[in-house]
Amino acid sequence: MTENENITTLLKEKRLFKPSALFQKTAYLPSFSALQTLRKKILKKPELFWAAEARKLKWIKPFKKVLVWNPPFAQWFPDGKINISENCLDRHLITARKNKAAILWEGEPGDTRTLTYQELHREVCRFANVLKNIGIVKGDRVSIYLPMIPELPIAMLACARIGATHSVIFGGFSAEALKERNVDAQAKLLITADGGYRKGQAIPLKANADIALAGSPSVEKVVVVRRTGAPVAMLSGRDFWWHELMRSASSVCPPEPLDSEHPLFILYTSGSTGKPKGALHTTAGYLTQAAWTTRMIFDLKEEDTYWCTADIGWVTGHTYIVYGPLSNGATVVMYEGAPLHPQPDRCWEIIEKYRINVFYTAPTAIRTFIKFGEEWPKKHDLSSLRLLGTVGEPINPQAWLWYHQVIGKSKCPIVDTWWQTETGAIMISPLPGATPLKPGSATAPLPGIQADVVDKTGKPVPPDQGGYLVIQKPWPAMLRTIYGDPERFKKQYWSQIPGAYFTGDGARKDKDGYFWIMGRIDDVIKVSGHRLGTAEIESALVSYPQVAEAAVVGRPDEVTGEGIVAFVTLQGRTQPDPILREKLIEHVAKVIGAVAKPSEIRFTDALPKTRSGKIMRRLLRELATSGQVKGDVTTLEDFSVLTKLQAAEEEE
Ligand code: WT7
């Protein structure tokens, strides 16, 4: 590997936040030394640690074998039998959790529902019988295209109960995306709703589904939840109302004994080609890591009220709204709508109303809150919060500090959790009572996870040098394959770096062993021979007081190879001007060095993002290079953002 294939690192973040004595007093892992001891204990045989955690679950037939590893195909606890819905529900009914709230649901219009564990169990059993009654059997695939309403986790758990494999398709996806996913999974059933509320509007899900169904020949039946009451077309013999099927369904449904490696769900994630890429996750290993990480990273206690703002259409919602928290018997808040509706303080209102203790959200949401200003959270009593989390993108240190001070009142640890749809559960994260925090770093791999930063040959790079983030040993919640395409699974993840799973992310490890994610490798910018990750330059921009968000991309440059173009949104009512532009360029040079100086700064009202909130640098790169966007835009959240950017381009 030649020198300039490494990624040059520029950012030096020095601040350190130790867990408070108050937090440590009740934390499961209450000190750095306790964490070190645990790490040492399990370093040599992480599988034995995971096996011990797996034994804490309820098994129908206990396993003897822990791991069968035929690279890159793993089987965890392969000779055991288990049922996830039994672990998330039945297990709690013989304890004081029987009448504890499992789900506190709030609709966007302000309507609410509470489901205790017993009630949730009843609904799941009844819907599991509905599934059986309409001909769904173990191994069938079921597409679920629902808004964030309780029927969504009920449907997932009912599938898990009978051994059907669910494929949840985010409610914001188009008919075309739904169709492709139905076809790829060969789904036999689709579960949808008449609609759902988002930003004050009723989104017509069934109407979208009808378009998708025209091209989804494998789908034989459709179950429709009534949510908005909007009129929908029901095709006789194919379409059935949820509430009508449920009326006569029995609430007795024993959990099906399933192999540990039984496919639990498929979740589609964006690939570079047009073909949807379905990450396949299985049962026991997934649940083991989901349960352990939820308990330890969120330090989740019996009396906590926990809120993860993700949509269940993403893996974050699968693992940290449904399977992780419910297997721990937690009380979960679930919110249907948009975070800024009807006003920018909806989240703070919900935290105050439910006295939420643990709050897990995304950097994109935090940066949006920053943009709207402190006055919104200040209207609310947020004193119930004791722990905060983030996931999805690198969090800029400045945004981290805002979250820590304004939301956490400087008393809540922040767990910056790195993971992927493919990893199934959190991989790199602080343990809140034990890990001293550095803003912007996801800190270190969890005990039992072996990750490193390496060069192209798989050799670890020295501290503070950028490289490729890899995982070197199989982990329980890893995807088992890409659904229907094991070759693509091998090629995509296991053949780029010898002997390891390649995450697609660039990262560096500092001298203390802290991991800093530098951005996706595909987004690396090459300036005068230096390969620069996007995260550091963006964080430098965001550290300037008036900046809310920034995205940087490379554009061909005759002299330097590539030049840096920065797209910047400003806080509150700040107006862009040429002086600010100059100041920002100087600021970047000062904070991280002249090599990272943007050759151009473009101010914009908003950045193009995926529906899960990730900045789409690919589109900005096209825009900066050719002045227009020709590539695939189907995952774009808000099309008008792109239209505006293109119009601005034409004016210049
Ligand atoms: C990619 C995975 C994991 C659930 C949501 C996203 C980026 C994720 C972090 C973090 C820096 C992060 C990575 C990763 N990412 N968490 N804490 N710090 N980057 O799932 O859509 O599969 O995306 O998100 O680039 O590879 P996903």
XYZ file of C-alpha atoms and ligand atoms in Angstrom:
679
model
C 0.000 0.000 0.000
C 1.388 3.372 -0.963
C 1.529 6.206 1.505
C -1.099 8.333 -0.134
C -3.723 5.635 0.013
C -4.110 6.378 3.710
C -6.555 8.984 4.804
C -4.957 12.095 6.187
C -6.310 13.089 9.543
C -6.574 16.679 10.627
C -9.022 17.009 13.452
C -7.719 17.212 16.991
C -10.492 17.117 19.515
C -9.080 17.333 23.024
C -12.100 17.633 25.314
C -12.822 14.737 27.657
C -15.992 14.123 29.678
C -15.823 11.599 32.468
C -18.962 9.876 33.757
C -20.299 11.633 36.840
C -20.181 9.937 40.228
C -23.955 10.277 40.358
C -24.414 8.357 37.125
C -21.880 5.748 38.133
C -23.672 5.105 41.379
C -26.453 3.186 39.643
C -24.748 2.200 36.360
C -24.519 -1.481 35.409
C -20.895 -0.955 34.488
C -19.859 1.675 37.018
C -16.195 2.369 36.269
C -13.505 2.332 33.646
C -11.733 -0.435 35.503
C -14.891 -2.572 35.531
C -14.994 -2.213 31.761
C -11.299 -3.079 31.439
C -11.822 -6.181 33.549
C -14.713 -7.276 31.383
C -12.711 -6.659 28.217
C -9.786 -8.675 29.478
C -11.974 -11.507 30.591
C -13.581 -11.996 27.212
C -10.812 -10.919 24.877
C -9.589 -14.382 23.974
C -12.949 -16.084 23.581
C -15.608 -13.510 22.837
C -17.926 -16.331 21.730
C -18.094 -17.588 25.296
C -19.171 -14.175 26.501
C -21.942 -14.077 23.891
C -22.945 -17.623 24.801
C -23.323 -16.582 28.444
C -25.500 -13.660 27.363
C -27.526 -15.937 25.084
C -28.218 -18.245 28.035
C -29.999 -15.384 29.769
C -32.697 -15.623 27.108
C -35.550 -18.094 27.274
C -34.779 -21.142 25.140
C -37.194 -23.801 23.947
C -34.255 -26.115 23.369
C -30.922 -24.979 24.838
C -27.945 -24.812 22.496
C -24.667 -26.659 22.905
C -22.748 -25.334 19.928
C -21.833 -21.663 20.125
C -20.419 -20.652 16.757
C -19.920 -22.361 13.436
C -17.792 -20.134 11.237
C -17.345 -20.944 7.577
C -16.086 -17.573 6.438
C -17.977 -15.480 5.583
C -20.975 -17.476 6.770
C -21.659 -17.640 10.489
C -24.089 -19.660 12.550
C -24.605 -18.753 16.167
C -26.027 -21.246 18.670
C -27.107 -23.402 15.700
C -28.512 -26.403 17.561
C -30.815 -24.402 19.854
C -34.485 -23.557 19.446
C -35.981 -20.289 20.542
C -38.777 -17.825 19.787
C -38.168 -14.089 19.849
C -41.755 -13.073 20.524
C -41.787 -15.340 23.554
C -38.650 -13.570 24.765
C -40.167 -10.138 24.174
C -43.592 -10.928 25.634
C -44.505 -14.191 27.382
C -41.403 -14.133 29.525
C -42.562 -10.906 31.204
C -46.098 -12.065 31.930
C -45.074 -14.148 34.906
C -43.398 -11.120 36.501
C -44.465 -7.699 37.749
C -44.039 -6.518 34.187
C -47.331 -8.147 33.237
C -49.228 -4.887 33.621
C -46.305 -2.581 32.900
C -46.558 -0.352 29.834
C -44.652 -1.884 26.956
C -45.577 0.815 24.457
C -46.642 4.388 25.146
C -47.758 5.520 21.744
C -48.476 9.046 20.605
C -49.986 9.847 17.228
C -48.989 12.990 15.411
C -52.436 14.578 15.907
C -52.005 14.021 19.678
C -54.093 10.853 20.143
C -52.521 8.272 22.436
C -52.574 4.542 23.171
C -50.941 2.507 25.897
C -50.255 -1.208 25.581
C -49.154 -3.156 28.619
C -47.066 -6.271 28.129
C -50.177 -8.375 28.636
C -52.158 -6.355 26.105
C -49.329 -6.429 23.603
C -49.034 -10.181 24.052
C -52.766 -10.585 23.409
C -52.680 -8.458 20.253
C -49.607 -10.263 18.938
C -51.146 -13.692 19.562
C -54.371 -12.660 17.877
C -52.581 -11.269 14.855
C -50.374 -14.357 14.696
C -53.595 -16.369 14.413
C -54.819 -13.986 11.711
C -51.634 -14.683 9.788
C -52.148 -18.425 10.125
C -55.826 -18.133 9.173
C -54.989 -16.402 5.916
C -52.426 -19.021 5.007
C -49.080 -17.650 6.191
C -46.719 -20.377 7.330
C -43.243 -20.574 8.776
C -40.677 -19.369 6.250
C -43.038 -17.125 4.254
C -42.006 -13.523 3.697
C -44.321 -10.740 4.794
C -43.892 -7.127 3.633
C -44.941 -4.533 6.176
C -45.598 -0.998 4.922
C -47.075 0.829 7.888
C -46.806 4.168 9.617
C -45.419 4.348 13.157
C -48.499 2.887 14.839
C -48.680 0.013 17.363
C -49.836 -2.378 14.634
C -46.303 -2.187 13.207
C -44.507 -3.842 16.149
C -47.553 -6.098 16.626
C -47.227 -7.330 13.043
C -43.461 -7.858 13.394
C -43.812 -9.804 16.635
C -46.671 -11.867 15.190
C -44.458 -12.837 12.245
C -41.671 -13.720 14.671
C -44.121 -15.792 16.689
C -45.015 -18.097 13.813
C -41.662 -17.998 12.019
C -42.624 -15.808 9.061
C -39.826 -13.477 7.940
C -40.776 -9.817 7.949
C -39.535 -7.156 5.592
C -40.475 -3.723 6.864
C -40.546 -1.053 4.197
C -40.340 2.517 5.486
C -43.713 4.252 5.064
C -42.059 7.174 3.299
C -40.848 4.995 0.437
C -42.490 5.185 -2.959
C -44.687 2.616 -4.659
C -41.746 1.709 -6.893
C -39.466 1.005 -3.922
C -42.176 -1.081 -2.280
C -42.704 -3.070 -5.456
C -38.999 -3.858 -5.865
C -38.824 -5.050 -2.270
C -41.952 -7.188 -2.592
C -40.462 -8.786 -5.679
C -36.968 -9.312 -4.292
C -38.290 -10.981 -1.127
C -41.093 -12.805 -2.980
C -43.445 -11.606 -0.255
C -46.696 -13.521 0.048
C -48.523 -10.971 2.169
C -48.477 -7.192 2.478
C -49.572 -5.417 5.638
C -50.357 -1.744 5.169
C -52.733 0.997 6.350
C -55.150 3.429 4.787
C -52.603 6.079 5.725
C -50.560 7.706 8.448
C -49.981 11.223 9.692
C -46.848 13.155 8.839
C -46.384 16.935 9.018
C -50.102 17.401 9.495
C -51.051 15.432 6.413
C -52.501 11.998 5.898
C -50.065 10.026 3.734
C -52.009 7.650 1.437
C -50.220 4.377 2.050
C -52.846 2.054 0.615
C -53.016 4.065 -2.604
C -49.215 3.703 -2.962
C -49.464 0.037 -2.089
C -52.057 -0.487 -4.816
C -49.636 0.846 -7.428
C -46.886 -1.408 -6.060
C -49.188 -4.420 -5.974
C -49.824 -4.157 -9.704
C -46.196 -5.258 -10.135
C -45.863 -7.613 -7.151
C -47.248 -10.955 -8.374
C -46.032 -12.917 -5.336
C -48.308 -10.962 -2.983
C -51.528 -12.940 -2.570
C -53.233 -11.058 0.225
C -53.229 -7.612 1.796
C -54.171 -6.655 5.347
C -55.117 -3.006 5.824
C -55.087 -1.145 9.149
C -57.549 1.698 9.496
C -55.636 4.684 10.784
C -56.745 7.904 9.074
C -60.190 6.797 7.906
C -59.431 7.971 4.383
C -61.433 6.095 1.743
C -59.431 3.301 0.131
C -60.076 0.789 -2.607
C -60.408 -2.754 -1.238
C -60.061 -5.552 -3.748
C -62.432 -8.320 -2.767
C -60.697 -11.618 -2.038
C -57.286 -9.943 -1.808
C -57.663 -7.056 0.637
C -58.877 -7.453 4.218
C -59.334 -5.020 7.081
C -57.103 -5.693 10.075
C -59.897 -4.999 12.568
C -62.290 -7.367 10.836
C -59.812 -10.239 10.777
C -58.888 -9.578 14.396
C -62.501 -9.701 15.602
C -62.726 -13.488 15.470
C -59.065 -14.310 16.075
C -58.201 -16.341 19.145
C -55.716 -14.901 21.611
C -54.138 -18.285 22.200
C -51.093 -18.887 20.028
C -48.130 -20.827 21.384
C -44.758 -19.555 20.136
C -43.351 -21.674 17.327
C -40.038 -23.351 18.247
C -37.546 -21.907 15.743
C -33.945 -22.704 14.942
C -31.482 -20.098 16.157
C -30.623 -19.382 12.538
C -34.229 -19.053 11.402
C -34.564 -15.882 9.266
C -36.193 -13.200 11.420
C -36.177 -10.312 8.997
C -34.936 -8.852 5.772
C -34.189 -5.158 5.762
C -33.338 -3.399 2.542
C -30.521 -0.915 2.517
C -29.219 1.276 -0.244
C -26.715 -0.304 -2.556
C -24.632 1.360 -5.220
C -26.460 -0.494 -7.992
C -30.160 -0.055 -8.524
C -31.016 -3.512 -7.195
C -32.267 -3.450 -3.593
C -29.928 -5.093 -1.131
C -31.739 -7.107 1.512
C -29.719 -7.655 4.672
C -30.862 -10.960 6.145
C -30.910 -11.236 9.922
C -31.639 -14.375 11.893
C -32.954 -15.150 15.335
C -30.903 -16.041 18.401
C -27.618 -14.255 17.740
C -29.449 -11.130 16.715
C -31.544 -11.123 19.862
C -28.542 -11.809 22.088
C -26.665 -8.755 20.883
C -29.815 -6.605 20.668
C -30.716 -7.410 24.268
C -27.235 -6.974 25.707
C -26.463 -3.703 23.924
C -29.843 -2.202 24.848
C -29.382 -3.015 28.508
C -25.743 -1.983 28.813
C -25.385 0.964 26.437
C -28.638 2.639 27.463
C -28.086 1.437 31.027
C -31.764 0.600 30.899
C -33.436 0.171 34.277
C -36.804 -1.308 35.163
C -38.289 2.107 35.925
C -36.934 3.910 32.854
C -39.043 5.406 30.115
C -37.085 5.124 26.908
C -37.545 6.879 23.586
C -35.764 6.174 20.342
C -36.974 8.608 17.673
C -36.079 6.431 14.686
C -38.706 5.031 12.374
C -39.165 1.266 12.695
C -38.623 1.192 8.922
C -34.895 1.506 9.706
C -32.732 -0.994 11.532
C -32.480 1.405 14.476
C -36.199 0.978 15.032
C -36.070 -2.803 14.628
C -33.327 -3.261 17.185
C -33.808 -0.325 19.554
C -37.580 0.211 19.539
C -38.810 -3.337 19.157
C -36.489 -6.267 19.867
C -33.866 -4.807 22.232
C -36.137 -2.867 24.594
C -39.031 -5.356 24.638
C -36.736 -8.311 25.326
C -35.560 -6.289 28.326
C -39.117 -5.590 29.493
C -38.685 -1.845 29.030
C -41.281 0.881 28.552
C -40.902 2.328 25.080
C -42.312 5.586 23.780
C -43.322 5.438 20.136
C -44.221 8.570 18.189
C -45.976 8.527 14.846
C -45.101 11.813 13.248
C -42.558 14.447 12.318
C -40.255 15.857 15.014
C -41.028 19.477 14.198
C -44.803 19.172 14.000
C -46.824 21.173 14.838
C -43.949 23.196 16.305
C -40.188 22.720 16.633
C -40.612 21.660 20.270
C -42.655 18.511 19.707
C -39.820 16.273 20.919
C -39.212 18.332 24.040
C -42.938 18.326 24.736
C -42.986 14.518 24.507
C -39.953 14.202 26.791
C -41.635 16.438 29.373
C -45.019 14.718 29.063
C -43.764 11.141 29.486
C -40.866 12.073 31.792
C -38.470 10.329 29.443
C -35.197 9.147 30.976
C -33.299 7.829 27.981
C -33.436 9.586 24.615
C -31.846 8.218 21.426
C -31.834 10.254 18.213
C -29.762 11.148 15.128
C -27.192 13.897 14.497
C -29.346 15.248 11.675
C -32.176 15.838 14.168
C -29.802 17.481 16.635
C -28.468 19.848 13.965
C -32.029 20.727 12.988
C -32.862 21.502 16.615
C -29.771 23.706 16.801
C -30.924 25.569 13.721
C -34.273 26.383 15.345
C -32.603 27.665 18.488
C -32.438 27.047 22.210
C -35.709 28.795 22.933
C -37.650 25.650 21.977
C -36.098 23.150 24.385
C -35.974 25.872 27.058
C -39.770 25.968 27.163
C -39.827 22.454 28.605
C -38.802 20.602 31.710
C -36.229 18.081 30.514
C -34.973 17.184 33.970
C -36.122 13.561 33.720
C -33.381 12.821 31.148
C -30.424 10.865 32.439
C -28.863 9.487 29.272
C -28.674 10.622 25.642
C -27.687 8.739 22.516
C -26.963 9.350 18.835
C -26.677 7.191 15.757
C -26.506 7.397 11.976
C -23.678 9.779 11.134
C -20.618 11.205 12.790
C -21.791 13.828 15.255
C -19.866 17.069 14.885
C -18.219 17.938 18.214
C -20.045 21.278 18.262
C -23.426 19.571 17.902
C -22.382 17.072 20.584
C -21.647 19.946 22.998
C -25.002 21.568 22.280
C -26.799 18.261 22.888
C -24.829 17.760 26.078
C -25.433 21.241 27.466
C -28.816 22.345 26.175
C -30.641 19.006 26.278
C -28.601 17.036 28.807
C -27.938 20.032 31.114
C -24.338 18.797 31.281
C -25.362 15.854 33.458
C -26.290 13.176 30.913
C -23.657 10.969 29.312
C -23.997 10.749 25.514
C -23.614 7.376 23.878
C -22.473 7.917 20.278
C -23.269 4.515 18.829
C -21.676 3.302 15.605
C -23.297 0.448 13.719
C -25.021 -0.407 10.431
C -28.072 -2.133 9.012
C -25.654 -4.960 8.301
C -24.267 -5.223 11.823
C -27.792 -5.562 13.256
C -26.831 -4.030 16.581
C -24.436 -1.494 18.075
C -20.737 -2.320 17.610
C -18.746 0.721 18.713
C -20.032 2.785 21.600
C -19.294 4.122 25.034
C -20.630 2.267 28.063
C -22.051 5.230 29.882
C -20.894 4.614 33.455
C -17.439 3.557 32.369
C -16.174 5.304 29.252
C -14.752 8.839 29.353
C -16.291 10.602 26.349
C -14.648 12.580 23.582
C -17.183 14.643 21.592
C -17.348 13.284 18.049
C -15.885 9.864 18.820
C -17.964 6.696 19.136
C -15.119 5.671 21.510
C -14.275 1.968 21.324
C -15.608 -1.377 20.102
C -17.820 -3.093 22.641
C -16.408 -5.943 24.649
C -16.895 -9.003 22.460
C -16.471 -7.037 19.223
C -13.183 -7.000 17.397
C -12.875 -3.974 15.130
C -9.838 -2.100 13.886
C -8.577 0.498 11.450
C -6.422 -1.081 8.765
C -4.803 -0.439 5.400
C -5.806 -2.168 2.164
C -3.802 -5.259 3.058
C -5.590 -5.656 6.369
C -2.656 -4.419 8.461
C -3.533 -2.092 11.361
C -2.447 1.491 10.702
C -0.549 3.457 13.367
C -2.476 5.710 15.767
C -3.926 8.889 14.300
C -3.624 7.663 10.766
C -6.781 7.223 8.764
C -7.679 3.866 7.247
C -10.485 1.395 6.676
C -12.822 0.409 9.475
C -13.130 -3.378 9.604
C -14.563 -6.042 11.875
C -12.314 -9.019 12.288
C -14.437 -11.652 13.961
C -18.025 -12.729 13.400
C -20.480 -11.150 15.839
C -23.878 -12.507 16.876
C -26.109 -9.907 15.166
C -24.236 -9.810 11.864
C -26.182 -10.104 8.655
C -25.966 -13.680 7.438
C -26.158 -12.881 3.753
C -27.774 -10.595 1.234
C -31.149 -12.151 0.663
C -30.974 -14.382 -2.395
C -27.460 -13.278 -3.312
C -24.646 -14.880 -1.276
C -22.098 -13.928 -3.950
C -22.893 -10.266 -3.575
C -22.596 -10.687 0.204
C -19.074 -12.084 -0.198
C -18.000 -9.527 -2.714
C -19.455 -6.504 -1.036
C -18.301 -7.096 2.526
C -15.691 -9.838 2.691
C -13.370 -9.464 -0.257
C -12.169 -5.882 -0.180
C -9.906 -6.248 2.869
C -8.305 -9.667 3.415
C -9.796 -11.677 6.256
C -12.207 -9.047 7.503
C -15.632 -7.543 7.127
C -15.272 -4.134 5.494
C -17.752 -1.560 6.748
C -17.318 0.958 3.929
C -16.296 3.609 6.470
C -13.024 5.448 6.855
C -11.802 5.900 10.409
C -8.835 6.597 12.600
C -7.884 5.412 16.040
C -6.239 7.927 18.332
C -3.463 7.236 20.824
C -5.982 6.281 23.506
C -7.606 3.774 21.153
C -10.686 5.938 20.484
C -12.293 5.439 17.085
C -13.166 8.472 14.960
C -15.364 7.801 11.950
C -14.153 9.952 9.057
C -17.021 9.321 6.646
C -17.809 6.843 3.914
C -14.812 5.747 1.850
C -16.782 6.536 -1.304
C -16.904 10.176 -0.208
C -13.162 10.617 0.423
C -11.756 13.741 -1.253
C -8.255 13.742 -2.699
C -6.530 17.117 -2.504
C -2.892 17.456 -3.569
C -2.258 13.821 -2.792
C -3.980 13.905 0.604
C -7.039 11.753 1.054
C -9.431 13.634 3.288
C -12.522 12.222 5.006
C -15.628 14.373 4.948
C -16.371 14.334 8.679
C -13.388 16.343 9.879
C -13.830 19.183 7.410
C -17.543 19.319 8.090
C -16.982 19.386 11.820
C -14.529 22.237 11.385
C -17.201 24.192 9.520
C -19.884 23.365 12.085
C -17.611 24.583 14.872
C -18.020 28.122 13.491
C -20.724 29.805 15.595
C -23.248 30.671 12.860
C -23.055 27.370 10.990
C -25.772 24.751 11.506
C -24.787 22.070 9.008
C -22.150 21.432 6.407
C -21.448 18.907 3.694
C -18.210 18.792 1.716
C -17.531 17.126 -1.606
C -14.686 16.933 -4.075
C -14.678 18.470 -7.542
C -11.997 17.849 -10.164
C -9.283 20.494 -10.071
C -6.454 20.776 -12.568
C -3.911 21.796 -9.976
C -4.785 19.898 -6.825
C -6.554 16.840 -8.273
C -9.685 17.654 -6.389
C -10.889 20.853 -4.790
C -13.247 21.026 -1.827
C -16.710 22.455 -2.279
C -18.591 23.059 0.958
C -22.367 23.343 1.169
C -23.305 25.194 4.342
C -26.574 25.966 6.127
C -26.666 28.725 8.724
C -28.270 28.951 12.145
C -31.463 30.850 12.879
C -31.722 34.089 10.979
C -28.085 34.476 9.953
C -27.800 35.801 6.400
C -25.010 34.616 4.119
C -22.553 37.199 2.824
C -19.139 37.233 1.138
C -17.367 38.203 4.362
C -18.789 35.195 6.170
C -17.622 33.062 3.268
C -14.046 34.283 3.654
C -14.187 33.883 7.402
C -15.333 30.296 7.075
C -12.507 29.412 4.721
C -10.002 30.961 7.118
C -11.630 29.194 10.019
C -11.204 25.776 8.399
C -7.561 26.561 7.627
C -7.024 27.595 11.232
C -8.819 24.667 12.864
C -7.576 21.781 10.742
C -5.071 23.106 8.241
C -4.675 24.781 4.874
C -4.926 21.549 2.901
C -8.597 21.283 3.891
C -9.491 24.834 2.857
C -12.652 24.778 0.745
C -12.102 26.309 -2.655
C -15.743 27.255 -2.676
C -18.490 27.743 -0.101
C -22.106 27.577 -1.147
C -24.778 28.693 1.284
C -28.064 26.849 1.132
C -31.282 26.579 3.171
C -31.131 22.818 3.394
C -28.988 19.858 2.404
C -30.244 16.883 0.409
C -30.712 13.930 2.753
C -31.877 10.377 2.617
C -35.117 9.600 4.361
C -33.144 8.341 7.330
C -31.373 11.681 7.598
C -27.995 11.053 6.018
C -26.515 13.776 3.846
C -26.414 12.635 0.198
C -22.946 13.842 -0.751
C -23.129 11.954 -4.027
C -25.780 14.386 -5.304
C -23.824 17.407 -4.106
C -20.735 16.042 -5.826
C -22.599 15.794 -9.120
C -23.974 19.264 -8.649
C -20.572 20.756 -7.856
C -18.947 18.950 -10.764
C -21.394 19.216 -13.617
C -24.007 21.656 -12.365
C -26.742 19.049 -12.480
C -27.835 15.811 -10.914
C -28.404 12.825 -13.149
C -27.930 9.941 -10.701
C -30.511 7.994 -8.758
C -32.550 10.269 -6.469
C -35.184 7.774 -5.274
C -33.922 7.793 -1.692
C -34.004 11.596 -1.425
C -36.109 12.919 1.464
C -37.237 16.227 0.059
C -36.983 16.762 -3.637
C -37.468 20.525 -3.409
C -34.068 20.827 -1.713
C -32.427 19.597 -4.872
C -34.555 21.788 -7.099
C -33.485 24.827 -5.104
C -29.829 23.885 -5.206
C -30.016 23.409 -8.950
C -31.770 26.737 -9.423
C -29.083 28.481 -7.355
C -26.509 26.804 -9.557
C -28.075 28.267 -12.668
C -28.107 31.773 -11.178
C -24.396 31.753 -10.416
C -23.624 3.909 8.316
C -24.665 2.838 8.475
C -27.017 2.051 12.416
C -28.329 2.537 12.314
C -28.559 3.706 11.424
C -27.747 3.768 10.183
C -22.865 5.742 9.565
C -23.851 5.140 11.805
C -22.589 6.282 13.143
C -21.897 6.942 14.198
C -20.452 7.852 12.603
C -22.127 6.497 11.840
C -21.689 4.949 9.077
C -22.275 3.569 8.863
N -22.952 5.774 11.022
N -23.653 5.453 13.082
N -22.271 6.814 15.478
N -20.836 7.703 13.872
N -21.069 7.276 11.570
O -27.684 2.547 9.515
O -28.219 3.257 7.211
O -27.020 1.090 7.651
O -25.873 3.298 7.950
O -24.021 5.072 9.048
O -21.240 5.497 7.871
O -21.535 2.785 7.968
P -27.234 2.499 8.025
